[in-house]
Short mmCIF file of C-alpha atoms in Angstrom, two decimals:
data_model
loop_
_atom_site.label_atom_id
_atom_site.label_comp_id
_atom_site.label_asym_id
_atom_site.label_seq_id
_atom_site.Cartn_x
_atom_site.Cartn_y
_atom_site.Cartn_z
CA UNK X 1 20.87 -3.53 -5.17
CA UNK X 2 20.34 -7.28 -5.70
CA UNK X 3 18.68 -7.79 -9.09
CA UNK X 4 16.50 -10.51 -7.54
CA UNK X 5 15.15 -8.16 -4.88
CA UNK X 6 11.80 -6.60 -5.76
CA UNK X 7 11.03 -2.92 -5.35
CA UNK X 8 7.52 -1.81 -4.39
CA UNK X 9 6.05 1.68 -4.55
CA UNK X 10 3.25 2.25 -2.05
CA UNK X 11 1.03 5.33 -2.03
CA UNK X 12 -0.66 6.41 1.19
CA UNK X 13 2.17 4.73 3.10
CA UNK X 14 2.01 6.87 6.24
CA UNK X 15 -0.99 5.22 7.89
CA UNK X 16 -3.42 2.33 7.84
CA UNK X 17 -3.18 -0.32 5.14
CA UNK X 18 -0.30 1.42 3.36
CA UNK X 19 1.84 1.57 6.47
CA UNK X 20 1.08 -2.01 7.49
CA UNK X 21 1.94 -3.20 3.99
CA UNK X 22 5.23 -1.30 4.04
CA UNK X 23 6.18 -2.94 7.35
CA UNK X 24 5.32 -6.44 6.11
CA UNK X 25 7.05 -5.94 2.76
CA UNK X 26 10.13 -4.67 4.58
CA UNK X 27 10.24 -7.79 6.76
CA UNK X 28 10.17 -9.86 3.57
CA UNK X 29 13.11 -8.09 1.92
CA UNK X 30 11.15 -6.03 -0.57
CA UNK X 31 12.76 -2.65 -1.17
CA UNK X 32 10.38 0.25 -0.72
CA UNK X 33 9.45 3.57 -2.25
CA UNK X 34 7.08 5.05 0.32
CA UNK X 35 4.83 7.89 -0.76
CA UNK X 36 2.74 10.20 1.39
CA UNK X 37 1.83 13.76 2.30
CA UNK X 38 3.27 13.74 5.84
CA UNK X 39 7.04 13.89 5.70
CA UNK X 40 7.49 13.37 9.44
CA UNK X 41 5.63 10.08 9.23
CA UNK X 42 7.62 9.02 6.18
CA UNK X 43 10.83 9.77 8.06
CA UNK X 44 9.70 7.78 11.09
CA UNK X 45 8.70 4.81 8.95
CA UNK X 46 11.98 4.89 7.04
CA UNK X 47 13.88 4.82 10.33
CA UNK X 48 11.76 1.93 11.58
CA UNK X 49 12.46 -0.14 8.46
CA UNK X 50 16.04 0.81 7.69
CA UNK X 51 17.48 -2.31 9.34
CA UNK X 52 15.32 -4.71 7.34
CA UNK X 53 15.23 -3.23 3.83
CA UNK X 54 16.20 -0.31 1.65
CA UNK X 55 13.77 2.61 1.75
CA UNK X 56 13.30 5.79 -0.27
CA UNK X 57 10.55 8.28 0.55
CA UNK X 58 8.61 10.60 -1.73
CA UNK X 59 6.57 13.44 -0.25
CA UNK X 60 3.68 14.48 -2.52
CA UNK X 61 -0.10 14.59 -2.80
CA UNK X 62 -1.49 12.22 -5.45
CA UNK X 63 -4.00 14.92 -6.43
CA UNK X 64 -1.17 17.10 -7.72
CA UNK X 65 -0.42 15.77 -11.21
CA UNK X 66 2.81 17.72 -11.65
CA UNK X 67 4.06 16.72 -8.20
CA UNK X 68 3.35 13.05 -8.92
CA UNK X 69 5.42 12.97 -12.09
CA UNK X 70 8.17 15.15 -10.67
CA UNK X 71 8.51 12.94 -7.59
CA UNK X 72 8.60 9.66 -9.49
CA UNK X 73 11.02 11.04 -12.07
CA UNK X 74 13.31 12.04 -9.18
CA UNK X 75 13.82 8.45 -8.03
CA UNK X 76 17.48 7.46 -7.85
CA UNK X 77 18.50 4.69 -10.23
CA UNK X 78 18.49 1.98 -7.58
CA UNK X 79 14.82 2.66 -6.81
CA UNK X 80 13.56 3.58 -10.28
CA UNK X 81 12.76 0.05 -11.44
CA UNK X 82 9.36 -0.49 -9.80
CA UNK X 83 8.26 -4.13 -9.76
CA UNK X 84 5.15 -3.75 -7.59
CA UNK X 85 2.79 -0.77 -7.46
CA UNK X 86 0.33 -0.59 -4.58
CA UNK X 87 -2.25 2.11 -5.39
CA UNK X 88 -3.40 2.52 -1.80
CA UNK X 89 -3.91 6.29 -1.32
CA UNK X 90 -7.59 7.00 -0.87
CA UNK X 91 -10.12 8.72 1.34
CA UNK X 92 -13.75 9.23 2.25
CA UNK X 93 -15.08 12.65 3.19
CA UNK X 94 -18.50 13.06 4.74
CA UNK X 95 -21.50 10.76 4.97
CA UNK X 96 -24.41 12.88 3.81
CA UNK X 97 -27.28 12.32 1.39
CA UNK X 98 -26.52 13.58 -2.12
CA UNK X 99 -28.56 16.77 -1.72
CA UNK X 100 -26.52 17.79 1.33
CA UNK X 101 -23.10 16.75 0.05
CA UNK X 102 -20.14 19.11 0.01
CA UNK X 103 -18.60 19.98 -3.35
CA UNK X 104 -15.23 20.19 -1.63
CA UNK X 105 -15.65 16.66 -0.27
CA UNK X 106 -16.71 15.37 -3.69
CA UNK X 107 -13.66 16.93 -5.33
CA UNK X 108 -11.33 15.42 -2.72
CA UNK X 109 -12.71 11.91 -3.18
CA UNK X 110 -12.66 11.99 -6.95
CA UNK X 111 -9.27 13.69 -7.15
CA UNK X 112 -7.58 11.27 -4.73
CA UNK X 113 -9.40 7.98 -5.25
CA UNK X 114 -9.68 8.17 -9.03
CA UNK X 115 -7.42 10.78 -10.59
CA UNK X 116 -4.59 10.24 -8.10
CA UNK X 117 -4.58 6.51 -8.81
CA UNK X 118 -4.45 7.24 -12.54
CA UNK X 119 -1.63 9.79 -12.23
CA UNK X 120 0.60 7.42 -10.26
CA UNK X 121 -0.20 4.50 -12.56
CA UNK X 122 0.57 6.59 -15.63
CA UNK X 123 3.99 7.44 -14.20
CA UNK X 124 4.86 3.81 -13.39
CA UNK X 125 3.26 1.71 -16.14
CA UNK X 126 5.52 2.67 -19.11
CA UNK X 127 8.55 1.06 -17.47
CA UNK X 128 6.57 -2.10 -16.70
CA UNK X 129 5.39 -2.23 -20.31
CA UNK X 130 8.95 -1.79 -21.57
CA UNK X 131 10.27 -4.71 -19.51
CA UNK X 132 7.07 -6.77 -19.89
CA UNK X 133 6.77 -7.57 -16.23
CA UNK X 134 5.20 -5.95 -13.18
CA UNK X 135 2.40 -6.19 -10.65
CA UNK X 136 -0.20 -3.53 -9.89
CA UNK X 137 -2.57 -3.81 -6.95
CA UNK X 138 -5.38 -1.28 -6.73
CA UNK X 139 -6.92 -0.92 -3.28
CA UNK X 140 -10.64 -0.64 -3.80
CA UNK X 141 -13.46 -1.20 -1.33
CA UNK X 142 -16.66 -3.14 -0.81
CA UNK X 143 -18.13 0.32 -1.54
CA UNK X 144 -17.05 -0.30 -5.13
CA UNK X 145 -19.24 -3.40 -5.23
CA UNK X 146 -22.32 -2.22 -3.34
CA UNK X 147 -23.73 1.28 -2.90
CA UNK X 148 -25.01 2.16 0.56
CA UNK X 149 -27.17 5.05 1.81
CA UNK X 150 -25.26 8.35 1.98
CA UNK X 151 -22.26 6.71 0.30
CA UNK X 152 -23.08 8.23 -3.13
CA UNK X 153 -19.87 9.92 -4.37
CA UNK X 154 -17.49 7.82 -2.26
CA UNK X 155 -19.08 4.67 -3.66
CA UNK X 156 -18.91 6.16 -7.16
CA UNK X 157 -15.19 6.78 -6.76
CA UNK X 158 -14.62 3.18 -5.68
CA UNK X 159 -16.81 1.84 -8.49
CA UNK X 160 -14.47 3.79 -10.75
CA UNK X 161 -11.48 2.02 -9.18
CA UNK X 162 -13.19 -1.29 -9.92
CA UNK X 163 -13.70 -0.32 -13.57
CA UNK X 164 -10.15 1.03 -13.92
CA UNK X 165 -8.79 -2.18 -12.41
CA UNK X 166 -10.66 -4.29 -14.96
CA UNK X 167 -9.68 -2.08 -17.89
CA UNK X 168 -6.07 -1.89 -16.74
CA UNK X 169 -5.86 -5.67 -16.55
CA UNK X 170 -7.19 -6.02 -20.11
CA UNK X 171 -4.96 -3.32 -21.59
CA UNK X 172 -1.80 -4.59 -19.90
CA UNK X 173 -2.46 -8.27 -20.58
CA UNK X 174 -0.29 -8.31 -23.74
CA UNK X 175 2.65 -7.07 -21.65
CA UNK X 176 2.62 -9.87 -19.04
CA UNK X 177 1.69 -7.43 -16.25
CA UNK X 178 -0.36 -8.69 -13.33
CA UNK X 179 -3.22 -6.40 -12.26
CA UNK X 180 -5.62 -7.00 -9.41
CA UNK X 181 -7.74 -5.28 -6.78
CA UNK X 182 -8.14 -5.85 -3.05
CA UNK X 183 -11.53 -4.64 -1.81
CA UNK X 184 -11.76 -4.48 1.99
CA UNK X 185 -14.84 -3.90 4.05
CA UNK X 186 -14.61 -1.98 7.32
CA UNK X 187 -10.97 -1.64 8.45
CA UNK X 188 -10.16 -0.03 11.80
CA UNK X 189 -7.78 2.75 10.71
CA UNK X 190 -7.85 6.55 10.49
CA UNK X 191 -10.42 6.18 7.70
CA UNK X 192 -13.47 7.09 9.77
CA UNK X 193 -11.67 9.91 11.55
CA UNK X 194 -10.97 11.49 8.17
CA UNK X 195 -14.51 10.84 6.94
CA UNK X 196 -15.98 12.55 10.02
CA UNK X 197 -13.51 15.47 9.93
CA UNK X 198 -11.71 14.50 13.13
CA UNK X 199 -14.82 13.73 15.20
CA UNK X 200 -13.20 11.00 17.28
CA UNK X 201 -16.34 9.91 19.11
CA UNK X 202 -18.29 9.45 15.90
CA UNK X 203 -15.38 7.63 14.27
CA UNK X 204 -14.92 5.29 17.23
CA UNK X 205 -18.58 4.23 17.15
CA UNK X 206 -18.10 2.82 13.65
CA UNK X 207 -15.92 0.02 15.07
CA UNK X 208 -17.62 -0.56 18.42
CA UNK X 209 -19.31 -3.85 19.24
CA UNK X 210 -17.45 -6.11 16.79
CA UNK X 211 -13.98 -7.08 15.64
CA UNK X 212 -13.27 -5.10 12.49
CA UNK X 213 -10.52 -5.91 10.03
CA UNK X 214 -7.16 -4.46 11.02
CA UNK X 215 -4.68 -2.86 8.64
CA UNK X 216 -2.29 -5.76 9.23
CA UNK X 217 -4.98 -8.22 8.10
CA UNK X 218 -5.24 -6.51 4.73
CA UNK X 219 -1.45 -6.22 4.48
CA UNK X 220 -1.22 -10.01 4.95
CA UNK X 221 -3.57 -10.48 2.01
CA UNK X 222 -1.64 -8.03 -0.16
CA UNK X 223 1.61 -9.86 0.57
CA UNK X 224 -0.05 -13.19 -0.20
CA UNK X 225 -1.19 -11.83 -3.56
CA UNK X 226 2.21 -10.44 -4.58
CA UNK X 227 4.05 -13.57 -3.45
CA UNK X 228 2.12 -16.02 -5.65
CA UNK X 229 4.00 -17.67 -8.51
CA UNK X 230 4.01 -15.31 -11.46
CA UNK X 231 1.57 -17.36 -13.55
CA UNK X 232 -1.09 -16.66 -10.89
CA UNK X 233 -2.90 -13.32 -10.87
CA UNK X 234 -5.49 -12.70 -8.15
CA UNK X 235 -7.63 -10.34 -10.17
CA UNK X 236 -10.31 -9.23 -7.73
CA UNK X 237 -10.55 -10.07 -4.03
CA UNK X 238 -13.15 -8.85 -1.52
CA UNK X 239 -12.60 -9.27 2.22
CA UNK X 240 -14.72 -8.39 5.25
CA UNK X 241 -14.60 -9.26 8.93
CA UNK X 242 -16.72 -12.21 10.01
CA UNK X 243 -19.11 -9.75 11.68
CA UNK X 244 -19.76 -7.85 8.45
CA UNK X 245 -22.15 -9.31 5.87
CA UNK X 246 -22.60 -6.20 3.74
CA UNK X 247 -22.08 -2.46 3.91
CA UNK X 248 -25.16 -2.10 6.10
CA UNK X 249 -25.31 -5.46 7.90
CA UNK X 250 -22.82 -5.75 10.76
CA UNK X 251 -23.29 -7.91 13.83
CA UNK X 252 -22.32 -5.47 16.57
CA UNK X 253 -23.43 -7.59 19.50
CA UNK X 254 -20.64 -10.11 19.66
#
């Protein structure tokens, strides 16, 4: 593997922002470690990208601490030197007021959005510290900047990502490691389908009446961030569609 070629590890690579980022990185000759829970999707993505870059897939759930470390420790030598970490895996479950919230949903959001991000970071960071170079991008959300009605625990999990991002940047500053967050607003992906437990009609209504961000839009921004000269670190970036002014203000009559 060319020593000048970067290697990126992307969690949640089988759909949405993660998948779009993998495709764009591949087109720009970044080697890829693609992580996800759905092996068939990982296989399909690897096949799609095999002509443009080198790809290795890891099938695990970020909630499973042992699986995270086992998977990353299993990386072959040519993929083990991670230059770029994209902490993208995340989810929202339910949209109920706090008194009606599901404990199972709360666990899923905290375990994936917060603990999963920490597990993967813990597995990757020591090598970056040792070589005193690396770039970590944490995918947050506008929900980590502004709480909205019925968002409660989801917003809390993304506020945690915001805090972790800031703390990570401070702690890794002595080691020349770039750390930053991308915080998108509404992105038209499988996100709402997951949040509404597969209720397609309800999910579709979220994006009706306006042009929402697309996964490829966010991927473009992520690539822009990682491709800046190394003395530049984009520490915290928030992006929404033109139609969205806040979590609760969206012009749906365009």
